[in-house]
mmCIF file with all atom_site columns, C-alpha atoms and ligand atoms in Angstrom:
data_model
loop_
_atom_site.group_PDB
_atom_site.id
_atom_site.type_symbol
_atom_site.label_atom_id
_atom_site.label_alt_id
_atom_site.label_comp_id
_atom_site.label_asym_id
_atom_site.label_entity_id
_atom_site.label_seq_id
_atom_site.pdbx_PDB_ins_code
_atom_site.Cartn_x
_atom_site.Cartn_y
_atom_site.Cartn_z
_atom_site.occupancy
_atom_site.B_iso_or_equiv
_atom_site.pdbx_formal_charge
_atom_site.auth_seq_id
_atom_site.auth_comp_id
_atom_site.auth_asym_id
_atom_site.auth_atom_id
_atom_site.pdbx_PDB_model_num
ATOM   1   C  CA  . UNK A 1 1   ? 0.054  -0.305  0.025   1.00 51.00 ? 12  UNK A CA  1
ATOM   2   C  CA  . UNK A 1 2   ? 2.769  2.482   0.975   1.00 61.00 ? 13  UNK A CA  1
ATOM   3   C  CA  . UNK A 1 3   ? 4.614  1.603   -2.561  1.00 63.00 ? 14  UNK A CA  1
ATOM   4   C  CA  . UNK A 1 4   ? 1.349  2.384   -4.392  1.00 66.00 ? 15  UNK A CA  1
ATOM   5   C  CA  . UNK A 1 5   ? 0.717  5.621   -2.389  1.00 65.00 ? 16  UNK A CA  1
ATOM   6   C  CA  . UNK A 1 6   ? 4.329  6.475   -3.149  1.00 63.00 ? 17  UNK A CA  1
ATOM   7   C  CA  . UNK A 1 7   ? 3.931  5.700   -6.928  1.00 60.00 ? 18  UNK A CA  1
ATOM   8   C  CA  . UNK A 1 8   ? 0.905  7.939   -7.242  1.00 62.00 ? 19  UNK A CA  1
ATOM   9   C  CA  . UNK A 1 9   ? 2.728  10.747  -5.526  1.00 60.00 ? 20  UNK A CA  1
ATOM   10  C  CA  . UNK A 1 10  ? 5.337  10.343  -7.929  1.00 58.00 ? 21  UNK A CA  1
ATOM   11  C  CA  . UNK A 1 11  ? 3.088  10.012  -11.038 1.00 58.00 ? 22  UNK A CA  1
ATOM   12  C  CA  . UNK A 1 12  ? 1.257  13.167  -9.817  1.00 57.00 ? 23  UNK A CA  1
ATOM   13  C  CA  . UNK A 1 13  ? 4.400  15.080  -9.393  1.00 57.00 ? 24  UNK A CA  1
ATOM   14  C  CA  . UNK A 1 14  ? 5.763  14.268  -12.682 1.00 56.00 ? 25  UNK A CA  1
ATOM   15  C  CA  . UNK A 1 15  ? 2.437  15.501  -14.077 1.00 56.00 ? 26  UNK A CA  1
ATOM   16  C  CA  . UNK A 1 16  ? 2.862  18.772  -12.142 1.00 54.00 ? 27  UNK A CA  1
ATOM   17  C  CA  . UNK A 1 17  ? 6.171  19.429  -13.157 1.00 50.00 ? 28  UNK A CA  1
ATOM   18  C  CA  . UNK A 1 18  ? 5.361  18.529  -17.312 1.00 49.00 ? 29  UNK A CA  1
ATOM   19  C  CA  . UNK A 1 19  ? 5.866  22.353  -18.922 1.00 50.00 ? 30  UNK A CA  1
ATOM   20  C  CA  . UNK A 1 20  ? 6.953  23.142  -22.412 1.00 65.00 ? 31  UNK A CA  1
ATOM   21  C  CA  . UNK A 1 21  ? 10.831 22.875  -21.550 1.00 90.00 ? 32  UNK A CA  1
ATOM   22  C  CA  . UNK A 1 22  ? 12.324 19.779  -23.401 1.00 95.00 ? 33  UNK A CA  1
ATOM   23  C  CA  . UNK A 1 23  ? 14.419 17.635  -21.277 1.00 97.00 ? 34  UNK A CA  1
ATOM   24  C  CA  . UNK A 1 24  ? 18.011 17.900  -21.716 1.00 97.00 ? 35  UNK A CA  1
ATOM   25  C  CA  . UNK A 1 25  ? 19.628 14.444  -20.895 1.00 98.00 ? 36  UNK A CA  1
ATOM   26  C  CA  . UNK A 1 26  ? 23.056 13.090  -20.631 1.00 98.00 ? 37  UNK A CA  1
ATOM   27  C  CA  . UNK A 1 27  ? 24.323 9.813   -19.219 1.00 98.00 ? 38  UNK A CA  1
ATOM   28  C  CA  . UNK A 1 28  ? 27.564 9.559   -17.468 1.00 97.00 ? 39  UNK A CA  1
ATOM   29  C  CA  . UNK A 1 29  ? 29.646 7.100   -15.140 1.00 97.00 ? 40  UNK A CA  1
ATOM   30  C  CA  . UNK A 1 30  ? 28.274 3.896   -16.523 1.00 98.00 ? 41  UNK A CA  1
ATOM   31  C  CA  . UNK A 1 31  ? 29.659 0.900   -15.242 1.00 97.00 ? 42  UNK A CA  1
ATOM   32  C  CA  . UNK A 1 32  ? 28.682 -2.809  -14.926 1.00 97.00 ? 43  UNK A CA  1
ATOM   33  C  CA  . UNK A 1 33  ? 30.012 -5.055  -12.282 1.00 96.00 ? 44  UNK A CA  1
ATOM   34  C  CA  . UNK A 1 34  ? 32.469 -7.872  -13.435 1.00 96.00 ? 45  UNK A CA  1
ATOM   35  C  CA  . UNK A 1 35  ? 31.114 -11.299 -13.095 1.00 95.00 ? 46  UNK A CA  1
ATOM   36  C  CA  . UNK A 1 36  ? 32.614 -14.172 -11.066 1.00 92.00 ? 47  UNK A CA  1
ATOM   37  C  CA  . UNK A 1 37  ? 33.084 -17.373 -12.666 1.00 92.00 ? 48  UNK A CA  1
ATOM   38  C  CA  . UNK A 1 38  ? 29.767 -19.294 -13.370 1.00 93.00 ? 49  UNK A CA  1
ATOM   39  C  CA  . UNK A 1 39  ? 27.806 -16.171 -12.851 1.00 94.00 ? 50  UNK A CA  1
ATOM   40  C  CA  . UNK A 1 40  ? 25.180 -15.016 -15.240 1.00 96.00 ? 51  UNK A CA  1
ATOM   41  C  CA  . UNK A 1 41  ? 24.154 -11.959 -14.147 1.00 96.00 ? 52  UNK A CA  1
ATOM   42  C  CA  . UNK A 1 42  ? 25.009 -8.466  -13.172 1.00 96.00 ? 53  UNK A CA  1
ATOM   43  C  CA  . UNK A 1 43  ? 24.063 -5.299  -12.667 1.00 96.00 ? 54  UNK A CA  1
ATOM   44  C  CA  . UNK A 1 44  ? 24.966 -1.897  -14.583 1.00 97.00 ? 55  UNK A CA  1
ATOM   45  C  CA  . UNK A 1 45  ? 25.091 1.649   -13.066 1.00 97.00 ? 56  UNK A CA  1
ATOM   46  C  CA  . UNK A 1 46  ? 25.052 5.187   -14.233 1.00 98.00 ? 57  UNK A CA  1
ATOM   47  C  CA  . UNK A 1 47  ? 24.062 8.953   -13.471 1.00 98.00 ? 58  UNK A CA  1
ATOM   48  C  CA  . UNK A 1 48  ? 21.224 10.595  -15.374 1.00 98.00 ? 59  UNK A CA  1
ATOM   49  C  CA  . UNK A 1 49  ? 21.877 14.563  -15.584 1.00 98.00 ? 60  UNK A CA  1
ATOM   50  C  CA  . UNK A 1 50  ? 18.805 16.343  -16.960 1.00 98.00 ? 61  UNK A CA  1
ATOM   51  C  CA  . UNK A 1 51  ? 19.527 19.954  -17.503 1.00 97.00 ? 62  UNK A CA  1
ATOM   52  C  CA  . UNK A 1 52  ? 15.926 20.518  -19.088 1.00 97.00 ? 63  UNK A CA  1
ATOM   53  C  CA  . UNK A 1 53  ? 11.960 19.624  -18.340 1.00 97.00 ? 64  UNK A CA  1
ATOM   54  C  CA  . UNK A 1 54  ? 10.982 16.402  -17.080 1.00 97.00 ? 65  UNK A CA  1
ATOM   55  C  CA  . UNK A 1 55  ? 11.840 12.900  -18.588 1.00 98.00 ? 66  UNK A CA  1
ATOM   56  C  CA  . UNK A 1 56  ? 11.751 9.186   -17.811 1.00 98.00 ? 67  UNK A CA  1
ATOM   57  C  CA  . UNK A 1 57  ? 13.735 6.061   -18.423 1.00 98.00 ? 68  UNK A CA  1
ATOM   58  C  CA  . UNK A 1 58  ? 11.096 3.809   -19.975 1.00 98.00 ? 69  UNK A CA  1
ATOM   59  C  CA  . UNK A 1 59  ? 13.409 0.830   -21.127 1.00 97.00 ? 70  UNK A CA  1
ATOM   60  C  CA  . UNK A 1 60  ? 16.898 -0.487  -21.661 1.00 98.00 ? 71  UNK A CA  1
ATOM   61  C  CA  . UNK A 1 61  ? 18.303 -2.875  -24.234 1.00 98.00 ? 72  UNK A CA  1
ATOM   62  C  CA  . UNK A 1 62  ? 21.890 -4.496  -24.129 1.00 98.00 ? 73  UNK A CA  1
ATOM   63  C  CA  . UNK A 1 63  ? 23.284 -7.098  -26.660 1.00 97.00 ? 74  UNK A CA  1
ATOM   64  C  CA  . UNK A 1 64  ? 25.233 -9.045  -23.649 1.00 97.00 ? 75  UNK A CA  1
ATOM   65  C  CA  . UNK A 1 65  ? 21.772 -9.996  -22.034 1.00 97.00 ? 76  UNK A CA  1
ATOM   66  C  CA  . UNK A 1 66  ? 18.240 -9.182  -20.696 1.00 98.00 ? 77  UNK A CA  1
ATOM   67  C  CA  . UNK A 1 67  ? 18.164 -5.692  -19.005 1.00 98.00 ? 78  UNK A CA  1
ATOM   68  C  CA  . UNK A 1 68  ? 15.779 -4.585  -16.799 1.00 97.00 ? 79  UNK A CA  1
ATOM   69  C  CA  . UNK A 1 69  ? 15.340 -1.789  -14.263 1.00 98.00 ? 80  UNK A CA  1
ATOM   70  C  CA  . UNK A 1 70  ? 15.160 -2.676  -10.710 1.00 97.00 ? 81  UNK A CA  1
ATOM   71  C  CA  . UNK A 1 71  ? 14.808 -0.820  -7.386  1.00 95.00 ? 82  UNK A CA  1
ATOM   72  C  CA  . UNK A 1 72  ? 15.843 -2.114  -4.050  1.00 92.00 ? 83  UNK A CA  1
ATOM   73  C  CA  . UNK A 1 73  ? 14.865 -1.645  -0.727  1.00 88.00 ? 84  UNK A CA  1
ATOM   74  C  CA  . UNK A 1 74  ? 15.403 -2.971  2.665   1.00 86.00 ? 85  UNK A CA  1
ATOM   75  C  CA  . UNK A 1 75  ? 12.707 -5.051  4.188   1.00 87.00 ? 86  UNK A CA  1
ATOM   76  C  CA  . UNK A 1 76  ? 13.266 -6.411  7.493   1.00 90.00 ? 87  UNK A CA  1
ATOM   77  C  CA  . UNK A 1 77  ? 16.458 -6.472  7.177   1.00 90.00 ? 88  UNK A CA  1
ATOM   78  C  CA  . UNK A 1 78  ? 16.638 -8.380  3.899   1.00 90.00 ? 89  UNK A CA  1
ATOM   79  C  CA  . UNK A 1 79  ? 17.593 -6.811  0.240   1.00 87.00 ? 90  UNK A CA  1
ATOM   80  C  CA  . UNK A 1 80  ? 14.713 -6.867  -1.945  1.00 92.00 ? 91  UNK A CA  1
ATOM   81  C  CA  . UNK A 1 81  ? 14.668 -6.063  -5.429  1.00 93.00 ? 92  UNK A CA  1
ATOM   82  C  CA  . UNK A 1 82  ? 11.531 -5.071  -7.510  1.00 94.00 ? 93  UNK A CA  1
ATOM   83  C  CA  . UNK A 1 83  ? 11.297 -4.606  -11.269 1.00 95.00 ? 94  UNK A CA  1
ATOM   84  C  CA  . UNK A 1 84  ? 10.824 -0.789  -12.222 1.00 95.00 ? 95  UNK A CA  1
ATOM   85  C  CA  . UNK A 1 85  ? 8.626  0.076   -15.056 1.00 94.00 ? 96  UNK A CA  1
ATOM   86  C  CA  . UNK A 1 86  ? 9.929  3.628   -15.708 1.00 96.00 ? 97  UNK A CA  1
ATOM   87  C  CA  . UNK A 1 87  ? 12.376 5.548   -13.824 1.00 98.00 ? 98  UNK A CA  1
ATOM   88  C  CA  . UNK A 1 88  ? 11.290 9.373   -13.387 1.00 98.00 ? 99  UNK A CA  1
ATOM   89  C  CA  . UNK A 1 89  ? 13.683 11.931  -14.514 1.00 98.00 ? 100 UNK A CA  1
ATOM   90  C  CA  . UNK A 1 90  ? 12.416 14.923  -12.837 1.00 98.00 ? 101 UNK A CA  1
ATOM   91  C  CA  . UNK A 1 91  ? 13.268 18.179  -14.329 1.00 97.00 ? 102 UNK A CA  1
ATOM   92  C  CA  . UNK A 1 92  ? 16.396 19.683  -13.449 1.00 97.00 ? 103 UNK A CA  1
ATOM   93  C  CA  . UNK A 1 93  ? 17.749 16.855  -11.648 1.00 97.00 ? 104 UNK A CA  1
ATOM   94  C  CA  . UNK A 1 94  ? 20.237 13.926  -11.362 1.00 98.00 ? 105 UNK A CA  1
ATOM   95  C  CA  . UNK A 1 95  ? 19.269 10.642  -11.065 1.00 98.00 ? 106 UNK A CA  1
ATOM   96  C  CA  . UNK A 1 96  ? 21.921 8.048   -10.045 1.00 97.00 ? 107 UNK A CA  1
ATOM   97  C  CA  . UNK A 1 97  ? 21.688 4.127   -10.325 1.00 97.00 ? 108 UNK A CA  1
ATOM   98  C  CA  . UNK A 1 98  ? 24.248 2.707   -7.582  1.00 94.00 ? 109 UNK A CA  1
ATOM   99  C  CA  . UNK A 1 99  ? 24.658 -0.163  -5.860  1.00 92.00 ? 110 UNK A CA  1
ATOM   100 C  CA  . UNK A 1 100 ? 21.822 -0.702  -2.900  1.00 90.00 ? 111 UNK A CA  1
ATOM   101 C  CA  . UNK A 1 101 ? 19.630 1.348   -5.022  1.00 93.00 ? 112 UNK A CA  1
ATOM   102 C  CA  . UNK A 1 102 ? 18.144 1.527   -8.313  1.00 96.00 ? 113 UNK A CA  1
ATOM   103 C  CA  . UNK A 1 103 ? 20.038 -0.519  -10.806 1.00 97.00 ? 114 UNK A CA  1
ATOM   104 C  CA  . UNK A 1 104 ? 19.922 -1.999  -14.340 1.00 98.00 ? 115 UNK A CA  1
ATOM   105 C  CA  . UNK A 1 105 ? 19.653 -5.791  -13.626 1.00 97.00 ? 116 UNK A CA  1
ATOM   106 C  CA  . UNK A 1 106 ? 21.771 -7.767  -16.695 1.00 98.00 ? 117 UNK A CA  1
ATOM   107 C  CA  . UNK A 1 107 ? 20.256 -11.291 -16.857 1.00 97.00 ? 118 UNK A CA  1
ATOM   108 C  CA  . UNK A 1 108 ? 21.167 -14.265 -19.161 1.00 97.00 ? 119 UNK A CA  1
ATOM   109 C  CA  . UNK A 1 109 ? 24.466 -12.892 -19.838 1.00 97.00 ? 120 UNK A CA  1
ATOM   110 C  CA  . UNK A 1 110 ? 25.922 -14.636 -22.942 1.00 95.00 ? 121 UNK A CA  1
ATOM   111 C  CA  . UNK A 1 111 ? 29.408 -14.371 -22.049 1.00 96.00 ? 122 UNK A CA  1
ATOM   112 C  CA  . UNK A 1 112 ? 31.254 -13.496 -18.608 1.00 96.00 ? 123 UNK A CA  1
ATOM   113 C  CA  . UNK A 1 113 ? 32.027 -10.029 -18.243 1.00 97.00 ? 124 UNK A CA  1
ATOM   114 C  CA  . UNK A 1 114 ? 35.579 -9.214  -17.426 1.00 96.00 ? 125 UNK A CA  1
ATOM   115 C  CA  . UNK A 1 115 ? 37.339 -6.598  -15.603 1.00 95.00 ? 126 UNK A CA  1
ATOM   116 C  CA  . UNK A 1 116 ? 38.116 -3.396  -18.127 1.00 95.00 ? 127 UNK A CA  1
ATOM   117 C  CA  . UNK A 1 117 ? 35.588 -4.796  -21.237 1.00 97.00 ? 128 UNK A CA  1
ATOM   118 C  CA  . UNK A 1 118 ? 32.853 -2.741  -21.983 1.00 97.00 ? 129 UNK A CA  1
ATOM   119 C  CA  . UNK A 1 119 ? 28.973 -3.429  -22.435 1.00 98.00 ? 130 UNK A CA  1
ATOM   120 C  CA  . UNK A 1 120 ? 26.958 -1.135  -24.815 1.00 98.00 ? 131 UNK A CA  1
ATOM   121 C  CA  . UNK A 1 121 ? 23.399 -0.140  -23.385 1.00 98.00 ? 132 UNK A CA  1
ATOM   122 C  CA  . UNK A 1 122 ? 20.911 1.449   -25.316 1.00 98.00 ? 133 UNK A CA  1
ATOM   123 C  CA  . UNK A 1 123 ? 18.562 3.575   -22.966 1.00 98.00 ? 134 UNK A CA  1
ATOM   124 C  CA  . UNK A 1 124 ? 15.135 4.590   -24.162 1.00 98.00 ? 135 UNK A CA  1
ATOM   125 C  CA  . UNK A 1 125 ? 13.407 7.775   -22.907 1.00 98.00 ? 136 UNK A CA  1
ATOM   126 C  CA  . UNK A 1 126 ? 9.839  8.961   -23.117 1.00 98.00 ? 137 UNK A CA  1
ATOM   127 C  CA  . UNK A 1 127 ? 10.804 12.298  -24.582 1.00 97.00 ? 138 UNK A CA  1
ATOM   128 C  CA  . UNK A 1 128 ? 14.399 12.227  -25.423 1.00 97.00 ? 139 UNK A CA  1
ATOM   129 C  CA  . UNK A 1 129 ? 14.412 8.997   -27.205 1.00 98.00 ? 140 UNK A CA  1
ATOM   130 C  CA  . UNK A 1 130 ? 17.271 6.746   -27.654 1.00 98.00 ? 141 UNK A CA  1
ATOM   131 C  CA  . UNK A 1 131 ? 20.526 7.238   -26.184 1.00 98.00 ? 142 UNK A CA  1
ATOM   132 C  CA  . UNK A 1 132 ? 23.465 4.716   -26.533 1.00 98.00 ? 143 UNK A CA  1
ATOM   133 C  CA  . UNK A 1 133 ? 26.103 4.303   -23.456 1.00 98.00 ? 144 UNK A CA  1
ATOM   134 C  CA  . UNK A 1 134 ? 29.148 2.137   -23.238 1.00 98.00 ? 145 UNK A CA  1
ATOM   135 C  CA  . UNK A 1 135 ? 29.387 0.944   -19.328 1.00 98.00 ? 146 UNK A CA  1
ATOM   136 C  CA  . UNK A 1 136 ? 33.000 -0.080  -18.435 1.00 97.00 ? 147 UNK A CA  1
ATOM   137 C  CA  . UNK A 1 137 ? 33.116 -3.210  -16.588 1.00 97.00 ? 148 UNK A CA  1
ATOM   138 C  CA  . UNK A 1 138 ? 34.667 -3.134  -13.313 1.00 95.00 ? 149 UNK A CA  1
ATOM   139 C  CA  . UNK A 1 139 ? 35.548 -5.511  -10.589 1.00 92.00 ? 150 UNK A CA  1
ATOM   140 C  CA  . UNK A 1 140 ? 33.681 -4.629  -7.312  1.00 76.00 ? 151 UNK A CA  1
ATOM   141 C  CA  . UNK A 1 141 ? 33.387 -5.851  -3.840  1.00 67.00 ? 152 UNK A CA  1
ATOM   142 C  CA  . UNK A 1 142 ? 31.020 -8.150  -2.753  1.00 55.00 ? 153 UNK A CA  1
ATOM   143 C  CA  . UNK A 1 143 ? 28.237 -5.572  -2.157  1.00 55.00 ? 154 UNK A CA  1
ATOM   144 C  CA  . UNK A 1 144 ? 24.727 -6.089  -2.963  1.00 57.00 ? 155 UNK A CA  1
ATOM   145 C  CA  . UNK A 1 145 ? 23.230 -5.167  -6.260  1.00 62.00 ? 156 UNK A CA  1
HETATM 146 CU CU1 . CU  B 2 .   ? 18.031 -6.165  -9.450  1.00 85.12 ? 14  CU  B CU1 1
#
């Protein structure tokens, strides 16, 4: 119930924020966690900066595997991940995907992701259209996704 209420508030906020100003989106610091032997999923992180009007990230695809947006939250001391249908990017804001928070899940990886290699991502925004991003693969500690 709390989630539904929060989502409703978010949708309302994004409607109110809608103006004639076009969004101005840039995506930086994209990286993907390197896989451990036998691991077929990973997560990608990046920072979306918006210097214009409100937009939303609606989907992501990658040739590396099946990409989907997830949110993470602590519930009773357990980290839970949930699929996210869209990620709102409010006007004049910066939205960060980072370990322990919102992330891009990569499942069914076709090949292991080695430290130093790169993974292409195609981000689709509701208003700004598609953006190509290259994420660097980094070996990172055992923190949660
Ligand atoms: Cu996830």
